[in-house]
Short mmCIF file of C-alpha atoms in Angstrom, two decimals:
data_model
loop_
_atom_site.label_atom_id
_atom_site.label_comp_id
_atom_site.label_asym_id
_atom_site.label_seq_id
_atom_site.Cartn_x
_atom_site.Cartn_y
_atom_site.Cartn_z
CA UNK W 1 0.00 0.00 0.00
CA UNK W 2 1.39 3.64 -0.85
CA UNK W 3 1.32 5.87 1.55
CA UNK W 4 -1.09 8.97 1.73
CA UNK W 5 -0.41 12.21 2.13
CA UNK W 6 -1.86 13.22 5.53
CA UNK W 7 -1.23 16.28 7.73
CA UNK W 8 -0.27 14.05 10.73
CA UNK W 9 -0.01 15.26 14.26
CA UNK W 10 3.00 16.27 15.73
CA UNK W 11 4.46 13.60 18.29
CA UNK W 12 2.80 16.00 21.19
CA UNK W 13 -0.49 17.07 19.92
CA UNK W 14 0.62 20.23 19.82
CA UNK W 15 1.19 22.74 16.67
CA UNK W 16 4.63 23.63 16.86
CA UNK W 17 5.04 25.91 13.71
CA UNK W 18 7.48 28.39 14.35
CA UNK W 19 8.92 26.99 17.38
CA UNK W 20 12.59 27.69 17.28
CA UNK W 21 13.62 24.55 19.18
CA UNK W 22 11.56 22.23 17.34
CA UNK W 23 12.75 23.45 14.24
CA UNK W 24 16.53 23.15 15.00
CA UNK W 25 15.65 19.85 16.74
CA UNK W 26 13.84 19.02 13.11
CA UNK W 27 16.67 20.09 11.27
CA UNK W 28 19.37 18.40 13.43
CA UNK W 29 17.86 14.88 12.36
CA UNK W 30 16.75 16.36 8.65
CA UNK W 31 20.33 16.15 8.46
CA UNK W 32 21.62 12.86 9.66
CA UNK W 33 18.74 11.46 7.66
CA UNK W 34 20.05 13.14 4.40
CA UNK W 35 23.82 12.48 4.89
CA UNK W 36 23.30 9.04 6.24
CA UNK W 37 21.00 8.50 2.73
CA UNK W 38 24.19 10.37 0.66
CA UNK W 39 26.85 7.79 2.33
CA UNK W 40 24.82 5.13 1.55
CA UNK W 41 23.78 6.35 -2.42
CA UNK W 42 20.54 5.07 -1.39
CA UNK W 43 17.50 6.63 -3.57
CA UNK W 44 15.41 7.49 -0.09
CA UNK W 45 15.93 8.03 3.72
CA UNK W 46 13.36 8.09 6.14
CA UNK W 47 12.22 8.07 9.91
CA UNK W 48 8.93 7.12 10.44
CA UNK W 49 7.09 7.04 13.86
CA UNK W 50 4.51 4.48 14.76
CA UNK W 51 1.68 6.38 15.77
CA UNK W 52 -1.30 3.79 16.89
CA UNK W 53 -2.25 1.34 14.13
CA UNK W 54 -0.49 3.88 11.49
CA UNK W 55 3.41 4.82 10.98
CA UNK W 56 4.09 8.62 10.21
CA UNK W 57 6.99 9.68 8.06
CA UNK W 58 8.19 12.40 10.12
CA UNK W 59 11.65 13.04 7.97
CA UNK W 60 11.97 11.71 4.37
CA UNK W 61 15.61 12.60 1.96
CA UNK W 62 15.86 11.70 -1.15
CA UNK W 63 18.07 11.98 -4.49
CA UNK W 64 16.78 14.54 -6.77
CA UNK W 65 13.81 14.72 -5.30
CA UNK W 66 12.32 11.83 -6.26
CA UNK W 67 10.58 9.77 -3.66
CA UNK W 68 7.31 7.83 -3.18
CA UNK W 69 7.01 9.30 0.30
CA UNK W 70 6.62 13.04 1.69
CA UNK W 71 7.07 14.27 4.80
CA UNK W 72 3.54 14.15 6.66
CA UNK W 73 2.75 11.03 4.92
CA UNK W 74 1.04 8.06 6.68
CA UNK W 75 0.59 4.51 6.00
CA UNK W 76 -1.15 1.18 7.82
CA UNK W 77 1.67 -0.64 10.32
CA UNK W 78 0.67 -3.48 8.53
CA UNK W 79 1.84 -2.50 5.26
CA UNK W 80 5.56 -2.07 4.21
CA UNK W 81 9.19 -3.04 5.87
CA UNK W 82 9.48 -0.97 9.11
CA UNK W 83 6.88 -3.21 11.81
CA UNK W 84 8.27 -6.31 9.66
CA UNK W 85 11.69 -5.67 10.73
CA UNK W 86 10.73 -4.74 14.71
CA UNK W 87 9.30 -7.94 14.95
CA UNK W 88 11.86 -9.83 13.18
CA UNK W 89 10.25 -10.95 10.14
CA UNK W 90 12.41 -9.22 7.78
CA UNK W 91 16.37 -8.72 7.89
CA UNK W 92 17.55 -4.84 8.66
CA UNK W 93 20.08 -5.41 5.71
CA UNK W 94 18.53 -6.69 2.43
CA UNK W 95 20.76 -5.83 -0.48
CA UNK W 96 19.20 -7.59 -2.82
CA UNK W 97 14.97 -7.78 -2.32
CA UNK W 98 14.67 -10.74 -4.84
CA UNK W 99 17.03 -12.53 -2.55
CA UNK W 100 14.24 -12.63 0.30
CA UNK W 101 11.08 -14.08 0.01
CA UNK W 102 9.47 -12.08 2.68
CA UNK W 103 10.33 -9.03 1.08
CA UNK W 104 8.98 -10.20 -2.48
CA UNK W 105 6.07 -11.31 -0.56
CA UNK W 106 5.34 -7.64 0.37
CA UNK W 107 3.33 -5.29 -2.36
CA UNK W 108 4.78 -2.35 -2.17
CA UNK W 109 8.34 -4.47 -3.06
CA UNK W 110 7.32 -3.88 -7.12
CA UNK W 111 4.74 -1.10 -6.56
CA UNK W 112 7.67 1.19 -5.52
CA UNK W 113 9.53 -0.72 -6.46
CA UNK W 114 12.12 -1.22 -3.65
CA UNK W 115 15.44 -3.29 -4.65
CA UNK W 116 17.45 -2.61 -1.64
CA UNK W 117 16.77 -1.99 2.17
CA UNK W 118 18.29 -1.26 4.91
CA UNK W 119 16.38 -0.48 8.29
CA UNK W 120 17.00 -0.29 11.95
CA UNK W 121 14.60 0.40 14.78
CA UNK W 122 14.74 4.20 16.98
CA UNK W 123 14.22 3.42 20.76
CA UNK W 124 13.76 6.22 23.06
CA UNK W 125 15.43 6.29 26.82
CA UNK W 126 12.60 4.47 28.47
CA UNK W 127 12.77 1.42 25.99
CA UNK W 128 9.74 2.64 23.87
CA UNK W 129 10.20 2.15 19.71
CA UNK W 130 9.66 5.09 18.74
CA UNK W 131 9.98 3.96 15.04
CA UNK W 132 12.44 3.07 12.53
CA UNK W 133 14.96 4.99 10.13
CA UNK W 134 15.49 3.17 7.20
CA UNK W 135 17.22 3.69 3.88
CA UNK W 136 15.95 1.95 0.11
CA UNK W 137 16.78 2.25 -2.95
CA UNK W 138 14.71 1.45 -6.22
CA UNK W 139 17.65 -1.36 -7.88
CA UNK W 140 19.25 -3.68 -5.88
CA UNK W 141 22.96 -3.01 -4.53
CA UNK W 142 24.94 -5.91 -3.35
CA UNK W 143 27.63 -3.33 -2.11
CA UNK W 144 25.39 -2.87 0.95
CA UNK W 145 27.70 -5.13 3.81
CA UNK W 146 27.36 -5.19 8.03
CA UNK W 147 29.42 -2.03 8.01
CA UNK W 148 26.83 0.15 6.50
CA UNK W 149 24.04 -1.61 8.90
CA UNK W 150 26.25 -0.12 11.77
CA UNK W 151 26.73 2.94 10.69
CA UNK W 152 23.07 3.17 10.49
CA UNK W 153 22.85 1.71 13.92
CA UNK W 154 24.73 4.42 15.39
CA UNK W 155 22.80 7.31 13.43
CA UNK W 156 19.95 5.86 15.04
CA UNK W 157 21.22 6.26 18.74
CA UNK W 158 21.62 9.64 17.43
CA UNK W 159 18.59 10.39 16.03
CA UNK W 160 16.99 8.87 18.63
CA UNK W 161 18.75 11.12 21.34
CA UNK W 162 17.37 14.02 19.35
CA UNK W 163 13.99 12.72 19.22
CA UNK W 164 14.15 11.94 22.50
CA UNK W 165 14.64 15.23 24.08
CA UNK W 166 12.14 16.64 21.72
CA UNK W 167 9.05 14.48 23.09
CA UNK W 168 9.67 15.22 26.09
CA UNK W 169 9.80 18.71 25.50
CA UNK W 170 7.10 19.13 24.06
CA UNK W 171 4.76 16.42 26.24
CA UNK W 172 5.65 19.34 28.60
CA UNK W 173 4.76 21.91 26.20
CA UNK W 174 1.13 19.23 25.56
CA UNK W 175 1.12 19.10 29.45
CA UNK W 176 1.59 23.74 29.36
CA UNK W 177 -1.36 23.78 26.93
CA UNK W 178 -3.79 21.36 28.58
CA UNK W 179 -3.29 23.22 31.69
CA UNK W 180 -4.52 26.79 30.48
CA UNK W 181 -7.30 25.28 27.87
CA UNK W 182 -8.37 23.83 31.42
CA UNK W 183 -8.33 27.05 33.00
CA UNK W 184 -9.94 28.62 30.35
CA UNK W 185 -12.44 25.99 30.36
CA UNK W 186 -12.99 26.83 34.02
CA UNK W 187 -13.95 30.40 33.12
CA UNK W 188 -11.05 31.98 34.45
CA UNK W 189 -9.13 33.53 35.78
CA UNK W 190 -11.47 35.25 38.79
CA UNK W 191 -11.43 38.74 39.12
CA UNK W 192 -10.54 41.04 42.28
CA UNK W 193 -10.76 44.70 42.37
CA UNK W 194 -8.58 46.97 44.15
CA UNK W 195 -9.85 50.38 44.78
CA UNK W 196 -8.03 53.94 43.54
CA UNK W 197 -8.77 56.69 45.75
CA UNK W 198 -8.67 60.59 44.93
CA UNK W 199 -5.92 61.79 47.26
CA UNK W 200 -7.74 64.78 47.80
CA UNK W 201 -10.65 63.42 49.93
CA UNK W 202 -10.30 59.47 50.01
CA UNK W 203 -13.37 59.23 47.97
CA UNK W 204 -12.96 56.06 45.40
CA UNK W 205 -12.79 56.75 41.94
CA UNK W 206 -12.50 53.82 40.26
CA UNK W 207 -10.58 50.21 40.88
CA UNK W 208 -8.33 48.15 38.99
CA UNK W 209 -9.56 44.45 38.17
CA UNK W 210 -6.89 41.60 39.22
CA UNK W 211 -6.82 38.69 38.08
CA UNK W 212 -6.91 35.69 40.69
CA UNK W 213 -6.78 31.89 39.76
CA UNK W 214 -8.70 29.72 41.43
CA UNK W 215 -7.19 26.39 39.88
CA UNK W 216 -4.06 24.08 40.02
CA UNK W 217 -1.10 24.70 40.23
CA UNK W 218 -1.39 27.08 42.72
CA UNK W 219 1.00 30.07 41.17
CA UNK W 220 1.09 34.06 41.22
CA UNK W 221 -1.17 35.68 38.06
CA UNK W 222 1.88 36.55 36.65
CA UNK W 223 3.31 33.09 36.08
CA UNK W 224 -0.30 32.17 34.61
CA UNK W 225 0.08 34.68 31.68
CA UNK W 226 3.61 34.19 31.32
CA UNK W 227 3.01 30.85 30.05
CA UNK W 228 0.03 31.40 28.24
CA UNK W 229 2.09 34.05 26.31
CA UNK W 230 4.97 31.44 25.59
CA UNK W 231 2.40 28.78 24.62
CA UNK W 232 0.65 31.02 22.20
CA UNK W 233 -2.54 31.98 24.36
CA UNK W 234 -1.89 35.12 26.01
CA UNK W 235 -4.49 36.72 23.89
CA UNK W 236 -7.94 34.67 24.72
CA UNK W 237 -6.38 34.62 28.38
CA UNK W 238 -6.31 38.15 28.86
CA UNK W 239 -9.22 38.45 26.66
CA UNK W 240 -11.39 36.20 29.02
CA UNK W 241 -9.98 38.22 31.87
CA UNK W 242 -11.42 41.12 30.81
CA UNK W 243 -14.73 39.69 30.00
CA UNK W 244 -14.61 38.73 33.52
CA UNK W 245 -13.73 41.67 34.99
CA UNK W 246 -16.42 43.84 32.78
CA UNK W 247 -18.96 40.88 33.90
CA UNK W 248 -17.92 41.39 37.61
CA UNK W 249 -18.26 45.59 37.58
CA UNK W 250 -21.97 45.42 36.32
CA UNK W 251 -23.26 46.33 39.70
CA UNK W 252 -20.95 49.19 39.92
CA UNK W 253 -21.56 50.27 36.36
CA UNK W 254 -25.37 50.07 37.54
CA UNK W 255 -25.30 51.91 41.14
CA UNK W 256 -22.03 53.94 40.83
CA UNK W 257 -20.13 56.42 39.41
CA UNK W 258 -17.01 54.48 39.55
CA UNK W 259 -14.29 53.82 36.95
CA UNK W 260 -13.18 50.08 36.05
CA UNK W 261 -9.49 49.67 34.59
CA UNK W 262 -8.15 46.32 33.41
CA UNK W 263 -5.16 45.34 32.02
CA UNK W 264 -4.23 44.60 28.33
CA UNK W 265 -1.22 43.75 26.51
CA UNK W 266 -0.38 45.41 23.16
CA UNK W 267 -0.58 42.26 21.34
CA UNK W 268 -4.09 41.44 22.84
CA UNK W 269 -5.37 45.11 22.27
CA UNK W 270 -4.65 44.68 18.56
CA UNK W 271 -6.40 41.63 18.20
CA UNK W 272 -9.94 41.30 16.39
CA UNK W 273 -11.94 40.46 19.33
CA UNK W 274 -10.91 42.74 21.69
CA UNK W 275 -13.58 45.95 20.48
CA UNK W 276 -16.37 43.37 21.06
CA UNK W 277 -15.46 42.44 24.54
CA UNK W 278 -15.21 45.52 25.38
CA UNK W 279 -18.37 46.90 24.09
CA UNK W 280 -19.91 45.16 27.22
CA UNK W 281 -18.47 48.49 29.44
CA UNK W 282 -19.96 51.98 28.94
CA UNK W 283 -16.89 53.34 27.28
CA UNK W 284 -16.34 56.31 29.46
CA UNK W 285 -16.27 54.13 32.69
CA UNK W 286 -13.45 52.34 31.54
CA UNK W 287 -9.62 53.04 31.19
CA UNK W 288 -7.53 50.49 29.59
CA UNK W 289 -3.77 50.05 31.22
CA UNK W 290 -1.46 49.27 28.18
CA UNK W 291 1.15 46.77 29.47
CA UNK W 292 4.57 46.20 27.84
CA UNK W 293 6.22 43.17 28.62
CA UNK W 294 8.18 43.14 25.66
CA UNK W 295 9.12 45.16 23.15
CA UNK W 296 5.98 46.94 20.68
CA UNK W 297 7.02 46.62 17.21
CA UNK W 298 4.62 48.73 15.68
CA UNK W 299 3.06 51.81 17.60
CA UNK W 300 1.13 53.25 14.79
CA UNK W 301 -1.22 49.96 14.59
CA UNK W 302 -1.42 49.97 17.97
CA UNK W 303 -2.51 53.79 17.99
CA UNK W 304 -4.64 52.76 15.05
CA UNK W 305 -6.31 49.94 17.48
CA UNK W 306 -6.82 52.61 20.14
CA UNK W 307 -7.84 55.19 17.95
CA UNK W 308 -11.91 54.05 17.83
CA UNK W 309 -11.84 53.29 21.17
CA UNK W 310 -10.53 57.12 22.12
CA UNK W 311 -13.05 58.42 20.33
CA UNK W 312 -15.82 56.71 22.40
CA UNK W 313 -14.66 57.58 25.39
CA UNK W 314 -11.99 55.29 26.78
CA UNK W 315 -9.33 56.23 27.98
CA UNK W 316 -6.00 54.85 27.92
CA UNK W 317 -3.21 54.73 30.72
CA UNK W 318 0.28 53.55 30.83
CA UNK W 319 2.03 51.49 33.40
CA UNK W 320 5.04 51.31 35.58
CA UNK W 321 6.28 54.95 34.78
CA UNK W 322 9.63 55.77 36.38
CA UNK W 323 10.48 51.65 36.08
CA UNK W 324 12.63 52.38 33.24
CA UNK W 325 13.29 53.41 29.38
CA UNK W 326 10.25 51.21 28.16
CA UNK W 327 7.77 53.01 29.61
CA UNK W 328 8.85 56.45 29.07
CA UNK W 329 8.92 55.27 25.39
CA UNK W 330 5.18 53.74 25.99
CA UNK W 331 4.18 57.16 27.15
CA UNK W 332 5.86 58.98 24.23
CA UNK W 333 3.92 56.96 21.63
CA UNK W 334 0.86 56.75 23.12
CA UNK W 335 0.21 60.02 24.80
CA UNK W 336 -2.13 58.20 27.52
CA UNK W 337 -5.02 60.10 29.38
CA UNK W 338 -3.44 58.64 32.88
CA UNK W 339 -0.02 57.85 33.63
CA UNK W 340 0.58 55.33 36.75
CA UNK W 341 4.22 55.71 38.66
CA UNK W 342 5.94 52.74 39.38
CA UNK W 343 5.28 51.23 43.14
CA UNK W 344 9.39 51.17 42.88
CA UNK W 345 9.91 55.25 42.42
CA UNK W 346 5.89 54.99 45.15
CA UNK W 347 7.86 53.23 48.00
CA UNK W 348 9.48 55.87 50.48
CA UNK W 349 8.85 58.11 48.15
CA UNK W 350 8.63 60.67 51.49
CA UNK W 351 12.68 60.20 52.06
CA UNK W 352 14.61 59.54 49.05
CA UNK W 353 14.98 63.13 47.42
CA UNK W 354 15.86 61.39 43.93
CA UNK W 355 12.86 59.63 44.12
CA UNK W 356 10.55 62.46 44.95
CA UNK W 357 12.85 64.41 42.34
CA UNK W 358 11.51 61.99 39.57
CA UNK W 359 8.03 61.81 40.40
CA UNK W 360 7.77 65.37 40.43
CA UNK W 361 9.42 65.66 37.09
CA UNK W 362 6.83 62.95 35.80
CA UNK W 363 3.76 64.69 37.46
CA UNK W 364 4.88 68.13 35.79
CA UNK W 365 5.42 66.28 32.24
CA UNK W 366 1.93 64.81 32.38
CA UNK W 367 0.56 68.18 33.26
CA UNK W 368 1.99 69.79 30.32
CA UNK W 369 0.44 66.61 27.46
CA UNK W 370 -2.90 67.22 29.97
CA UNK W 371 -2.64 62.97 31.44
CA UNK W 372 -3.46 62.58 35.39
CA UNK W 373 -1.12 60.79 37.50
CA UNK W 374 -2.06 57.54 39.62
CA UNK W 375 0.37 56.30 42.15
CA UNK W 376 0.56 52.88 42.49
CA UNK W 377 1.71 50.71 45.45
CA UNK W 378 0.99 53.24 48.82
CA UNK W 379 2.01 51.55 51.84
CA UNK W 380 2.23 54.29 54.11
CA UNK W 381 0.82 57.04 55.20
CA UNK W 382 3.85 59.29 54.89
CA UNK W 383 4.46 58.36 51.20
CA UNK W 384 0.50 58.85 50.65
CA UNK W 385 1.13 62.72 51.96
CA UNK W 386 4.11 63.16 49.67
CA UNK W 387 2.53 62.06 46.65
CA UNK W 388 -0.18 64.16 47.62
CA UNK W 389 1.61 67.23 48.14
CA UNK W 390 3.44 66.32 44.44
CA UNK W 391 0.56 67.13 42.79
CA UNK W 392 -0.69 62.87 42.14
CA UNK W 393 -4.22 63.27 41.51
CA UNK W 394 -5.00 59.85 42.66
CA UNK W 395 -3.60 56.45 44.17
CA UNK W 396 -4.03 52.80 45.19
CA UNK W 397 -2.03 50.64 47.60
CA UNK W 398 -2.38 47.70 49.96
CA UNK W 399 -2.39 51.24 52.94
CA UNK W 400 -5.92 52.62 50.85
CA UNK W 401 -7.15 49.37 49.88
CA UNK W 402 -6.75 45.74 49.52
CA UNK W 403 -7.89 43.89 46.54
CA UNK W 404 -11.83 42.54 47.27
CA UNK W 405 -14.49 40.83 45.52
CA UNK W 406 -17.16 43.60 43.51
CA UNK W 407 -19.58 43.66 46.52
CA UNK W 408 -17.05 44.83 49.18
CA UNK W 409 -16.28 47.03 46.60
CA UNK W 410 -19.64 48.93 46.23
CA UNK W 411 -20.21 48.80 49.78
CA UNK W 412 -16.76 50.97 50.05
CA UNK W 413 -17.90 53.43 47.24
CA UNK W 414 -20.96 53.73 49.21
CA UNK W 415 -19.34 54.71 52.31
CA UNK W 416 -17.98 57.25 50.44
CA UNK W 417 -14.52 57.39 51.92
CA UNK W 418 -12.12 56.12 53.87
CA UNK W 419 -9.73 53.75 54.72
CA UNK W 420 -9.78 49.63 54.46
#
């Protein structure tokens, strides 16, 4: 039986396009397979993996192109050399095909034809066959002898290393993805809001959603996206997040006058899906906290992305000013309505002078491009009264407020001020 072409799954389930270390891991054995076939003058080299009641050729060389095989390909175990061989009911070395029954006995012998064949099994660390590599060519060639059977033995501890440590790689990367489809399954993340309080009466002006997991492994937040960023969900992560956190502010949308903000990476803010989710907020009740966790390729399509949302009525703030070049540069490109300083230029703020020298620097550059300034991470009440006397129109801060579920929340907007 020929084989047919088939976009087979990767070893791990999991899509892997792109994927620097898969594709020098796939190139490592592309070429053992095609200088092993080279030495040899074989027509064809392959490795093919036995997936189930099918084999997969995962890495296929051949002279001038010309092979009855592709990469991708898939046949029945039953069919051809490679389960033959495993199980001992064919040679690895067969020179000459006519000289074998068992080989003549097999269609795809004169349907290829194959003359020549030379095959030896991969076996991973743990014992498992993984498959077989084999080399064939079309006319028979006595000249194959024990020698070249070795040779191709010890390509195959080779190629077998390198397949080795890419299974397990990326059954990790399988066991990565599984765990956030899980969590995204399980609707979440959660979302908690901390409170940001005017500095000039304590009254609350708005909060900040948080995102909280509620799911094994137990880990911060920050781990959570981290992975979903390198496993190439960051986007409906955050995305659901957000939903969440508009879904969890109804009640304050409804009975106050209060402000939500939530958190959104460039990347996610340009995707497709992110006007829609947020057309569940009234758009002047929400400010959107560009994050940059690495480096934004293209402002003007991000501007371009923010640009319809401005002009409803959200406004856009940027984080962790004072942390360092990046977010200067964030601010430059995106002129945001609000600018949030750094809890690391926030904490005693009240007796480092170069601190306090920064921050008022900061505060005066926002008033000149007309952006208000949040300070983020008040502890104490002496750094609270320096920001205040700065000029920082508003602040949040484990010494204001804690994060809390929505309902605490509206019950401290209620009170109208104070303390929690």
């Amino acid at each position: 039986m020929i084989p047919k072409p088939q976009d087979a799954p990767d070893p791990a389930g999991v899509d892997t396009v792109g994927d620097p270390l898969r594709l020098a891991l796939t190139d490592g054995v592309e070429k053992m397979v095609s200088a092993v076939r080279g030495h040899l003058d074989m027509d064809v080299a392959f490795v093919s993996e036995f997936v189930g009641e099918d084999r997969v050729f995962r890495h296929v060389a051949s002279r001038n192109g010309r092979s009855p095989i592709a990469r991708g390909d898939t046949a029945p175990l039953t069919t051809g050399y490679c389960k033959k061989i495993i199980d001992g009911a064919l040679p690895q070395l067969i020179p000459d095909t006519a000289a074998v029954p068992a080989a003549m006995a097999i269609p795809e012998t004169h349907a290829v034809p194959i003359g020549a064949h030379i095959s030896v099994p991969l076996r991973l660390s743990d014992g498992r066959v993984y498959g077989t590599f084999c080399c064939f060519s079309f006319n028979a060639d006595v000249s194959l002898n024990e020698r070249d059977l070795k040779m191709m033995r010890a390509f195959a501890e080779l190629i077998s290393i390198q397949i080795d440590g890419d299974v397990d790689r990326m059954q990790a990367r399988k066991a990565k993805v599984e765990r956030l489809t899980s969590a995204l399954a399980a609707g979440q993340p959660t979302m908690v809001y901390q409170p940001v309080f005017r500095l000039s009466d304590r009254s609350v002006d708005g909060a900040e959603a948080l995102a909280r997991f509620q799911i094994e492994p137990v880990r911060s937040p920050d781990q959570w996206f981290a992975e979903a960023a390198e496993n190439g969900l960051r986007t409906q992560l955050e995305l659901q997040a957000v939903a969440n956190a508009i879904t969890g502010f109804e009640r304050l949308f409804s009975e106050t006058a209060a402000c939500l903000k939530v958190n959104v990476s460039p990347q996610t803010m340009m995707d497709d899906d992110v006007a829609s989710v947020l057309a569940a907020a009234p758009a002047t009740r929400l400010v959107l906290e560009i994050t940059e966790h690495e480096h934004v390729e293209d402002y003007p399509a991000l501007l371009q992305a923010l640009e319809p949302l401005r002009e409803r009525g959200v406004r856009v703030a940027v984080d962790d000013a004072g942390a360092g070049y990046a977010s200067l540069r964030h601010i430059l490109n995106l002129r945001p309505d609000i600018i949030k300083l750094d809890i690391s230029l926030t904490q005693s703020i009240n007796t480092d002078p170069l601190k306090h020298a920064l921050a008022r620097a900061l505060i005066s550059f926002a008033e000149e491009i007309g952006s208000r300034v949040i300070a983020e991470g008040i502890e104490t009440a002496e750094e609270l009264d320096a920001l205040h006397r700065l000029g920082v129109h508003s602040g949040q801060g484990y010494f204001l407020g804690r994060p809390m579920p929505p309902g605490a929340l509206i019950d401290l907007v209620k009170q109208g001020s104070g303390r929690v």
